Amino acid sequence: MHTKKVLASRLSLVMAISIAVTAAGCSSTDKPTSTEPVTAPQSSSSAAPSAGPLNPMPIVTDGSVTLTVAVADNPFAAASLTQNLPVWQEIEKVTGVKIKWDVTPSSQFQTALQTRLAARTNLPDIMFTSFPMYKYGEDGLLLQLDDLLKKYGQNAAEVFKQKPLLPALMKTPEGKTYHLSGTRDEEVAAGPYGWLIRKDWLTKLNLKEPVTVDDWYNVLKAFKEKDPNGNGKADEIPMTNYNGVSQLYYWGNAWGLHLRTSDGFYPDAKGKIQYEWLDPRAKEMVVFLNKLIKEGLLDMEFAVNNKDQLTSKIIRSLSGASLAWQESNTLWNNKLKEAGEANPQWLMAMPPAGPNGYKGHIETTWLGNGNAVINKDSKNAEIAFRWLDYVVYSMENSKRATLGVEGKSYTIQNGKPVFTDFVLSNPNGLGPVEAIRSIGGWQLNSMVMKKEFVSMLKLTDATLMERAKQIEPYIVPVVEFAIPTEDEFSKLNRKLTDISTYKDEMVTKFILGQEPIEKWDSFTKQIKDIGIADVLSIRQAQYDRLQANK
């Protein structure tokens, strides 16, 4: 879903500023100051609770209320949310609230919504975003949610008991809450992200699974030279990737670095935040990737490939390795079988160990999962909050959002959900995640991802389960930061955006050989000259504030 976590454009960096802000983190070492919360408008259609549950369903019984909801459209493009998909039909039945979808393709959503927010016009009742929204709350566009959380946040309160840091991550330094975040930090353990490889190609070439980065080099070289696809042509692209240069930063994990999920900012053993692109090991990683490019072992189009282009290369048996979520194995194997492959075996390998003896790791995803906000001028703001409390935080809807609709995607056997063939052997060849998305589940809106449900969705056979279990010892936490103060935001906005843009451009050139690696020292000097010391000072303050709340 994920996905968790590089935004669609450099404009997004201006707003997101960092991995931690994307996670919607926030807290302060000071006690929250007294505030004057916005009172949510009342609606005659709301079923105001008295004694009993704080947020009983249905919210309205007559279907008279329609909420407009803006969100990036379904990642499974063939099934737009505007098609009234089965998962959302069930949500409407439970809540009584009708939904009018205000959707944009994922690649365009952030820019489109930010333009509307800047214009302060034509805003929906609810907005689900992956980029931070707290500034719009301070600007007076969003409803403050603290009173509503106390009054109606029945399901939120139960989640907060299990994730006690989450409320702090959702508060501004002034102690105000403008957005609701789900949680997704269990997703990696349930269905890890990492290095995928074609085991059948390894078997054909009499190769062992790679363990170290040197092993990976040797395997990819064999894929390039020994015709594993068997067509008699030297057409193999041993490893392909998508989503720009940032995806390649996962290779830094083998050197003990945290360059992708934590964006290079990570505490050392003493709790001091470092910018790991200044570490000599980052140069070693880039030299390794440049070697792969020079020898034709890594797809030179990594910077421009989209997901469809990656999938095309894989299902044409051109590539035998990639970085992706483990469940991609199921989809790729299915597509290759449709294309006539007898027994393709995509498999998750262990995170590679580095040349310095480090065993390798995979970072977890952030605690916070997206941002759900309410338009301050919504005529049905109270109903909108109650709807969000149910959709984002209830365990009933967490199950529905992950497993789909009973009778369609799963049945209950001996008291437990069991997937149907619609998921396990989809008639259209979809993998489990795509099958669930085709009926409206596993969307980009905020949600609580429970390991028991995510494991069922992502670990649909014995091999997937076995590999996920083997990955668990490699999982390390991502770093989380508090929401910046207004002054911190202003400084980060200027300097970190410039640093990130420059870093990505130069690292891409180093990997492609467009800049000689001898310029690495001038590269790191420029990062220092732009002001990384000031950024680190702010990051340290944000990190310390959050640690104090723990």
Short mmCIF file of N, CA and C in Angstrom, two decimals, residues 11 15 109-124 127 131 133 135-137 139-142:
data_model
loop_
_atom_site.label_atom_id
_atom_site.label_comp_id
_atom_site.label_asym_id
_atom_site.label_seq_id
_atom_site.Cartn_x
_atom_site.Cartn_y
_atom_site.Cartn_z
N LEU A 11 7.49 18.82 -6.04
CA LEU A 11 6.55 19.66 -5.31
C LEU A 11 6.14 19.00 -4.02
N MET A 15 6.18 20.06 0.48
CA MET A 15 5.20 19.90 1.56
C MET A 15 5.60 18.81 2.53
N PHE A 109 -2.69 13.28 -7.83
CA PHE A 109 -3.57 13.66 -6.73
C PHE A 109 -3.00 14.77 -5.86
N GLN A 110 -1.76 14.65 -5.46
CA GLN A 110 -1.20 15.62 -4.52
C GLN A 110 -1.19 17.02 -5.10
N THR A 111 -0.69 17.14 -6.33
CA THR A 111 -0.63 18.46 -6.97
C THR A 111 -2.03 19.04 -7.13
N ALA A 112 -2.98 18.20 -7.56
CA ALA A 112 -4.35 18.68 -7.79
C ALA A 112 -4.98 19.17 -6.48
N LEU A 113 -4.82 18.41 -5.41
CA LEU A 113 -5.45 18.80 -4.15
C LEU A 113 -4.76 20.01 -3.55
N GLN A 114 -3.43 20.09 -3.64
CA GLN A 114 -2.73 21.24 -3.11
C GLN A 114 -3.13 22.52 -3.83
N THR A 115 -3.40 22.42 -5.12
CA THR A 115 -3.87 23.57 -5.88
C THR A 115 -5.21 24.04 -5.35
N ARG A 116 -6.10 23.11 -5.06
CA ARG A 116 -7.42 23.46 -4.52
C ARG A 116 -7.31 24.04 -3.11
N LEU A 117 -6.41 23.48 -2.31
CA LEU A 117 -6.21 23.99 -0.96
C LEU A 117 -5.65 25.41 -1.00
N ALA A 118 -4.76 25.66 -1.93
CA ALA A 118 -4.20 27.01 -2.06
C ALA A 118 -5.27 28.01 -2.47
N ALA A 119 -6.19 27.56 -3.32
CA ALA A 119 -7.28 28.43 -3.76
C ALA A 119 -8.38 28.56 -2.71
N ARG A 120 -8.39 27.64 -1.74
CA ARG A 120 -9.37 27.64 -0.64
C ARG A 120 -10.81 27.55 -1.15
N THR A 121 -10.99 26.86 -2.26
CA THR A 121 -12.32 26.72 -2.83
C THR A 121 -12.57 25.29 -3.27
N ASN A 122 -13.84 24.93 -3.38
CA ASN A 122 -14.24 23.62 -3.91
C ASN A 122 -13.59 22.47 -3.15
N LEU A 123 -13.61 22.56 -1.82
CA LEU A 123 -13.00 21.53 -1.00
C LEU A 123 -14.04 20.51 -0.54
N PRO A 124 -13.69 19.23 -0.52
CA PRO A 124 -14.63 18.18 -0.11
C PRO A 124 -14.78 18.15 1.41
N MET A 127 -10.71 14.62 3.30
CA MET A 127 -9.56 14.43 2.41
C MET A 127 -8.64 13.39 3.02
N PHE A 131 0.48 13.09 2.14
CA PHE A 131 1.36 14.20 2.47
C PHE A 131 0.80 14.95 3.68
N MET A 133 -0.72 17.52 6.38
CA MET A 133 -1.81 18.48 6.25
C MET A 133 -1.87 19.49 7.39
N LYS A 135 -0.28 22.07 8.29
CA LYS A 135 -0.15 23.48 7.96
C LYS A 135 -1.49 24.06 7.52
N TYR A 136 -2.28 23.26 6.82
CA TYR A 136 -3.59 23.73 6.39
C TYR A 136 -4.54 23.89 7.58
N GLY A 137 -4.30 23.11 8.62
CA GLY A 137 -5.06 23.31 9.85
C GLY A 137 -4.73 24.64 10.48
N ASP A 139 -3.71 27.15 8.97
CA ASP A 139 -4.19 28.19 8.06
C ASP A 139 -5.71 28.34 8.10
N GLY A 140 -6.38 27.52 8.90
CA GLY A 140 -7.82 27.69 9.08
C GLY A 140 -8.70 26.93 8.12
N LEU A 141 -8.13 25.97 7.38
CA LEU A 141 -8.94 25.22 6.41
C LEU A 141 -9.50 23.93 6.99
N LEU A 142 -8.91 23.42 8.06
CA LEU A 142 -9.28 22.11 8.58
C LEU A 142 -9.90 22.21 9.96
#
